[in-house]
Amino acid sequence: MSNYNKSLLGNAVDTLPRTVCNVLMNLLVFMKTKSFRCSPSLFATFILCSILLAACNKKQASEERKVTSGTTQTLQKKSGKNMEELLKDFEQQNEKERVGTANLILDIIYQEEITDSLLKVTTHTPADSVELLVWYWASEHFWDKQDYNESMRCVMKALPLTYRIGNQESQSDCEQLMGQIHFRRSDFVHALEHVNKSLEIDRKMGDKSRISSSLNTLAAICLTAKQPKDSEHYILEAISYSTAAQDSNRMAIQYGIASEVYHTLGKERLALDYAQRAYSMDSILGNTEKMGIRLSQMAAAQMAMRHDGDAERLMKRALPMLEKEGYELSLSVCRNQMGELLNRRGAHAEAAQLLRKSAESCEKRQDVYNESRARKGLYEALKGTNLAEADKHLVRYVTLQDSIYHHEMEQAVSQNNVKYKTEELAFQQERERAEKRFILLGGIASTVVLLLVMGILIYSGRVRRRNHRILKRMSALRENFFTNITHEFRTPLAVILGLSHDLQTVETDGVKEKAQVIERQGNGLLRLINQLLDISKVKSEVGNPDWFNGNITVYFEMIIESWNEYARNKNIDLQYFSKDTVEMDFVPDYANKLINNLLSNAFKFTPEYGKVSVVVWRKDDHLLIDVADTGSGMDKETIEHVFEPFYQSNNNSHNIGSGVGMALVKQIIDVVEGSITVESKPEKGTTFHISIPIRNNCKRQLPIETVTNNNPILPETGKMPADSEKGDNECNLLIIEDNHDIAAYIGSQFADEYAVSYASNGREGLEKALELVPDLIITDLMMPEMDGLEVCRQVRKNEIISHIPIIIVTAKITDKERIEGIEAGADAYLIKPFSSDELRTWTEKLLAGRRLLQQKFANMSAESEESEESSTTLKREVELHFINKVTDFIYMQIGHSKDISVSRLASNMCMSERQFYRKINALTGYTPSAYIQHLKIKRACNMLDRNPNISFVEVADRCGFDAYPNFVRAFRQVCGVTPTDYRKERTAPDA
């Protein structure tokens, strides 16, 4: 606590030595700032008088301390109690007994040098003043011991007494102390509240020194709470008050805080300026420890401005100062700065030595922030020489970061808010209880009315929110329905329109196959439209259903038999079991659509050699049907929406959606007053359980021709085309599309010019992309296993294939979906139905763009290793980063061995030889061997440019050539001239 805080409670005596020092310091500052001139004799006389006065006062203070110390020891021996016990006694004693205990407490305060003057109370001291002294200084005692909970308890007892006495200075001191306690407990909200109250009181009193102190505290709180703009405002105002009061000691501190504020704001010039001012004042004051801190602040600003040389010199001066003073916190910060600087210039061994000391010191002091900074620096310093130790430091760094970013601060703020508000409410209630008792009934009545109003508002709000959710859900369902049905319509239309365009130019070859695809897609579109009409008809009950009475189990058997051939072709075991013969009323058309759609759904998701079974039996007055398969199954979310038309699962784990078949099944079951449930597990299979009430009210019997006339809804899909068999040197396109006809159509546009490969889902496509490293990928958006957006993201994240251009072809046409595709990494976004000319144009443009990048990367990789500036700028691109890694490894191998193996180079880049070949060829246009030779020759050129007198044999040897003729031959191939001609051209006078 500062001296002026102690004088506020009375009975505190200013010590002359400190006063003399302040006068001397202020005089020096005044002379420096005001160009004050005086005679040498006058100045010497002033200094001599000051020293004599200080010596006299020191002797007097020493004698006084001896007397009071003896008295204190006598009192403590008599009491034999510590501060906690004395405070407990004080609370239980009467006014007269409290005087002796208060003097014991104040004597402990004096012994601990919390105050420079021995405070005493007598029986004539007012009781409130005695309590105020005891509780305030007890709070200072516990603050000094870092027992913030007990310190808070004591200052909260002192604060009401200051308002009762009406002493503004005491009020300001207590508010200031409470704010600092909250600050130490990371409760920044209440810390700012109390310090602002202290500042308000200080402004009323007009004490500039106190105002400066409060502003200084506010600046520190805001800086810690990450509000540097507010901190800047407070610290600048504080400096203005300290300057007016000519308080040099506080000005030095405030200049240091200002430096930290501007460093946080990124204004490094100002940060350096204020740190230099603080250093100048601390050097005059002789504060060696703070001088080291100021040097560290100056170094931080220099580092941020990339003045590494100046920063290093400053830290070399700061470290010995801080080590001598033994202030571990500042020393650790400075060591961390020095370690980071040494790492930056490659002196990793020296950096590791400093950072180890910092990490050990921080770990002992449990300083997790600075320890994490040291661990990170150790990892950077050691990862190139001692990877095992570097990994240990990295693990420790991650652990420390987790502890730093926990939510402890938020929890502490919340708890302290609750505790503070509760105690404040209790205090206010105690003081105002007498005044508010007469309005208690009115308050209760008002509360009841308010609660009723709030209840009504809450209820009406809930009703509105519920209605809003229902409307929002209906709107989302309607939007999803039309969005997805658009996709279903556009996919076959894309093929139909595209092939129709092709048929206009094709005379004979391929006409039959394309016509078959058109017919298949047209039938699929017609079937989809018919199903939509069936749903509308069943739902609206338009027309009278044709009810018949007959053997429904036989009818089901005839329908299922029509699927046998399809099941055999797909190698799927189709079984039908009828436990009972059931005669009942049913609508043949409904029964046909019911079984056909359930079987179509089952076959759609059942893999080869799987099983589909239909079991029919009677239980009481209900017909029970189970349709089971051993397919891919569904998750819980999909089960909830399986009967929604065109539902699209978010995980896209199996297929693009449910279509309208299951929605039609649900509508039929609802019309016949039955029920349908689903039982499914992912990768285990799905079972639909159907229950239909049995009735025999219809007298019309089922005709035989109705039983035998069934057309199963067979999923018609074309066969996925085979991959082209062409060499690695040819341009390769990868088409990822789950619709085989679309895939074949897209592939047919490029089969004559490029090698084309196919994949039927996103996961398979990603695997093929890694295997083949194609020159371009064309992908659908909605696919099984992995959608097109995820394919784009995975391609862009993988170093092997990140360079490949991607074209997304989809039926989703909203701006949001287009933006998502571009953000995921797509280079082009085509909407179905698309023009084949547009697709070919995009393909040619993207491939041409890749060829331009090849030339760019080849030219850049050909530059000298010394072109640091351009390299640093262009490394932001993933492709250039890869080229730089390859180039660095080749240059490193040239320095160690003449034989550079392509397989070893590919292994170093974590690729197969084929992947590496395709990647290098795609980025530079060279084969790996040609690229290595290209780099060797360019290095030779650089050596000849730098040293024209060097021998060709030495150049050949240093560039990795085992024989000089090989070097000459390679040089001619790359540069077009021999080494001798190249040197002549370079050394010619006009060169």
Tab-separated table of N, CA and C in Angstrom, residues 476-526:
chain	number	residue	atom	x	y	z
A	476	ALA	N	-39.463	-26.087	-43.930
A	476	ALA	CA	-38.244	-26.831	-44.274
A	476	ALA	C	-38.568	-28.109	-45.034
A	477	LEU	N	-39.632	-28.812	-44.605
A	477	LEU	CA	-40.023	-30.037	-45.302
A	477	LEU	C	-40.430	-29.736	-46.740
A	478	ARG	N	-41.211	-28.669	-46.889
A	478	ARG	CA	-41.654	-28.308	-48.227
A	478	ARG	C	-40.469	-27.911	-49.107
A	479	GLU	N	-39.533	-27.157	-48.536
A	479	GLU	CA	-38.364	-26.729	-49.304
A	479	GLU	C	-37.498	-27.925	-49.683
A	480	ASN	N	-37.269	-28.832	-48.712
A	480	ASN	CA	-36.450	-30.011	-49.001
A	480	ASN	C	-37.097	-30.894	-50.071
A	481	PHE	N	-38.432	-31.000	-49.988
A	481	PHE	CA	-39.146	-31.825	-50.952
A	481	PHE	C	-38.915	-31.306	-52.372
A	482	PHE	N	-39.156	-30.014	-52.572
A	482	PHE	CA	-39.039	-29.475	-53.923
A	482	PHE	C	-37.575	-29.406	-54.377
A	483	THR	N	-36.656	-29.166	-53.417
A	483	THR	CA	-35.235	-29.148	-53.785
A	483	THR	C	-34.781	-30.510	-54.270
A	484	ASN	N	-35.133	-31.545	-53.506
A	484	ASN	CA	-34.656	-32.884	-53.844
A	484	ASN	C	-35.390	-33.477	-55.047
A	485	ILE	N	-36.669	-33.142	-55.178
A	485	ILE	CA	-37.382	-33.666	-56.349
A	485	ILE	C	-36.830	-33.006	-57.619
A	486	THR	N	-36.379	-31.752	-57.488
A	486	THR	CA	-35.724	-31.109	-58.625
A	486	THR	C	-34.481	-31.887	-59.025
A	487	HIS	N	-33.734	-32.327	-58.009
A	487	HIS	CA	-32.533	-33.126	-58.300
A	487	HIS	C	-32.905	-34.411	-59.028
A	488	GLU	N	-33.958	-35.065	-58.550
A	488	GLU	CA	-34.365	-36.324	-59.176
A	488	GLU	C	-34.818	-36.121	-60.623
A	489	PHE	N	-35.478	-35.002	-60.887
A	489	PHE	CA	-35.902	-34.718	-62.255
A	489	PHE	C	-34.718	-34.341	-63.149
A	490	ARG	N	-33.803	-33.542	-62.615
A	490	ARG	CA	-32.732	-33.001	-63.435
A	490	ARG	C	-31.697	-34.062	-63.809
A	491	THR	N	-31.482	-35.064	-62.939
A	491	THR	CA	-30.469	-36.086	-63.242
A	491	THR	C	-30.797	-36.849	-64.516
A	492	PRO	N	-32.002	-37.460	-64.655
A	492	PRO	CA	-32.289	-38.122	-65.941
A	492	PRO	C	-32.420	-37.141	-67.098
A	493	LEU	N	-32.920	-35.935	-66.827
A	493	LEU	CA	-33.044	-34.967	-67.907
A	493	LEU	C	-31.673	-34.578	-68.464
A	494	ALA	N	-30.662	-34.539	-67.585
A	494	ALA	CA	-29.325	-34.195	-68.061
A	494	ALA	C	-28.843	-35.196	-69.093
A	495	VAL	N	-29.089	-36.480	-68.828
A	495	VAL	CA	-28.669	-37.518	-69.769
A	495	VAL	C	-29.513	-37.460	-71.041
A	496	ILE	N	-30.818	-37.328	-70.863
A	496	ILE	CA	-31.718	-37.320	-72.016
A	496	ILE	C	-31.381	-36.182	-72.969
A	497	LEU	N	-31.238	-34.970	-72.411
A	497	LEU	CA	-30.964	-33.820	-73.273
A	497	LEU	C	-29.566	-33.889	-73.871
A	498	GLY	N	-28.600	-34.346	-73.080
A	498	GLY	CA	-27.239	-34.431	-73.597
A	498	GLY	C	-27.115	-35.429	-74.722
A	499	LEU	N	-27.685	-36.621	-74.539
A	499	LEU	CA	-27.587	-37.636	-75.578
A	499	LEU	C	-28.436	-37.274	-76.796
A	500	SER	N	-29.539	-36.585	-76.567
A	500	SER	CA	-30.331	-36.122	-77.704
A	500	SER	C	-29.512	-35.183	-78.583
A	501	HIS	N	-28.726	-34.335	-77.933
A	501	HIS	CA	-27.855	-33.429	-78.682
A	501	HIS	C	-26.817	-34.225	-79.473
A	502	ASP	N	-26.268	-35.273	-78.858
A	502	ASP	CA	-25.255	-36.090	-79.542
A	502	ASP	C	-25.856	-36.854	-80.728
A	503	LEU	N	-27.100	-37.337	-80.580
A	503	LEU	CA	-27.724	-38.119	-81.648
A	503	LEU	C	-27.911	-37.298	-82.927
A	504	GLN	N	-27.930	-35.971	-82.775
A	504	GLN	CA	-28.099	-35.131	-83.963
A	504	GLN	C	-26.852	-35.135	-84.841
A	505	THR	N	-25.713	-35.460	-84.244
A	505	THR	CA	-24.467	-35.436	-85.011
A	505	THR	C	-23.940	-36.825	-85.338
A	506	VAL	N	-24.374	-37.855	-84.567
A	506	VAL	CA	-23.882	-39.220	-84.796
A	506	VAL	C	-24.743	-39.903	-85.848
A	507	GLU	N	-24.123	-40.555	-86.835
A	507	GLU	CA	-24.877	-41.182	-87.915
A	507	GLU	C	-25.227	-42.632	-87.592
A	508	THR	N	-24.238	-43.455	-87.301
A	508	THR	CA	-24.548	-44.878	-87.091
A	508	THR	C	-23.958	-45.423	-85.791
A	509	ASP	N	-22.637	-45.254	-85.614
A	509	ASP	CA	-21.965	-45.891	-84.492
A	509	ASP	C	-22.469	-45.322	-83.167
A	510	GLY	N	-22.774	-46.209	-82.248
A	510	GLY	CA	-23.154	-45.819	-80.898
A	510	GLY	C	-24.574	-45.329	-80.748
A	511	VAL	N	-25.343	-45.276	-81.852
A	511	VAL	CA	-26.712	-44.761	-81.757
A	511	VAL	C	-27.576	-45.676	-80.899
A	512	LYS	N	-27.429	-46.986	-81.068
A	512	LYS	CA	-28.265	-47.935	-80.334
A	512	LYS	C	-28.018	-47.836	-78.836
A	513	GLU	N	-26.739	-47.804	-78.438
A	513	GLU	CA	-26.430	-47.746	-77.011
A	513	GLU	C	-26.953	-46.456	-76.385
A	514	LYS	N	-26.784	-45.343	-77.083
A	514	LYS	CA	-27.263	-44.071	-76.537
A	514	LYS	C	-28.784	-44.032	-76.481
A	515	ALA	N	-29.420	-44.655	-77.458
A	515	ALA	CA	-30.882	-44.700	-77.443
A	515	ALA	C	-31.384	-45.523	-76.265
A	516	GLN	N	-30.652	-46.605	-75.938
A	516	GLN	CA	-31.029	-47.418	-74.781
A	516	GLN	C	-30.918	-46.622	-73.483
A	517	VAL	N	-29.866	-45.847	-73.376
A	517	VAL	CA	-29.709	-45.015	-72.181
A	517	VAL	C	-30.842	-44.003	-72.078
A	518	ILE	N	-31.218	-43.409	-73.236
A	518	ILE	CA	-32.321	-42.445	-73.235
A	518	ILE	C	-33.615	-43.123	-72.786
A	519	GLU	N	-33.873	-44.321	-73.309
A	519	GLU	CA	-35.100	-45.035	-72.935
A	519	GLU	C	-35.092	-45.372	-71.447
A	520	ARG	N	-33.932	-45.826	-70.939
A	520	ARG	CA	-33.846	-46.195	-69.518
A	520	ARG	C	-34.097	-44.979	-68.616
A	521	GLN	N	-33.486	-43.865	-68.968
A	521	GLN	CA	-33.679	-42.664	-68.160
A	521	GLN	C	-35.100	-42.119	-68.291
A	522	GLY	N	-35.657	-42.221	-69.501
A	522	GLY	CA	-37.038	-41.769	-69.687
A	522	GLY	C	-38.021	-42.598	-68.890
A	523	ASN	N	-37.832	-43.938	-68.880
A	523	ASN	CA	-38.697	-44.799	-68.077
A	523	ASN	C	-38.576	-44.478	-66.591
A	524	GLY	N	-37.353	-44.187	-66.155
A	524	GLY	CA	-37.170	-43.834	-64.743
A	524	GLY	C	-37.900	-42.555	-64.402
A	525	LEU	N	-37.852	-41.587	-65.305
A	525	LEU	CA	-38.559	-40.331	-65.082
A	525	LEU	C	-40.065	-40.542	-65.091
A	526	LEU	N	-40.553	-41.382	-66.010
A	526	LEU	CA	-41.990	-41.669	-66.070
A	526	LEU	C	-42.448	-42.383	-64.806
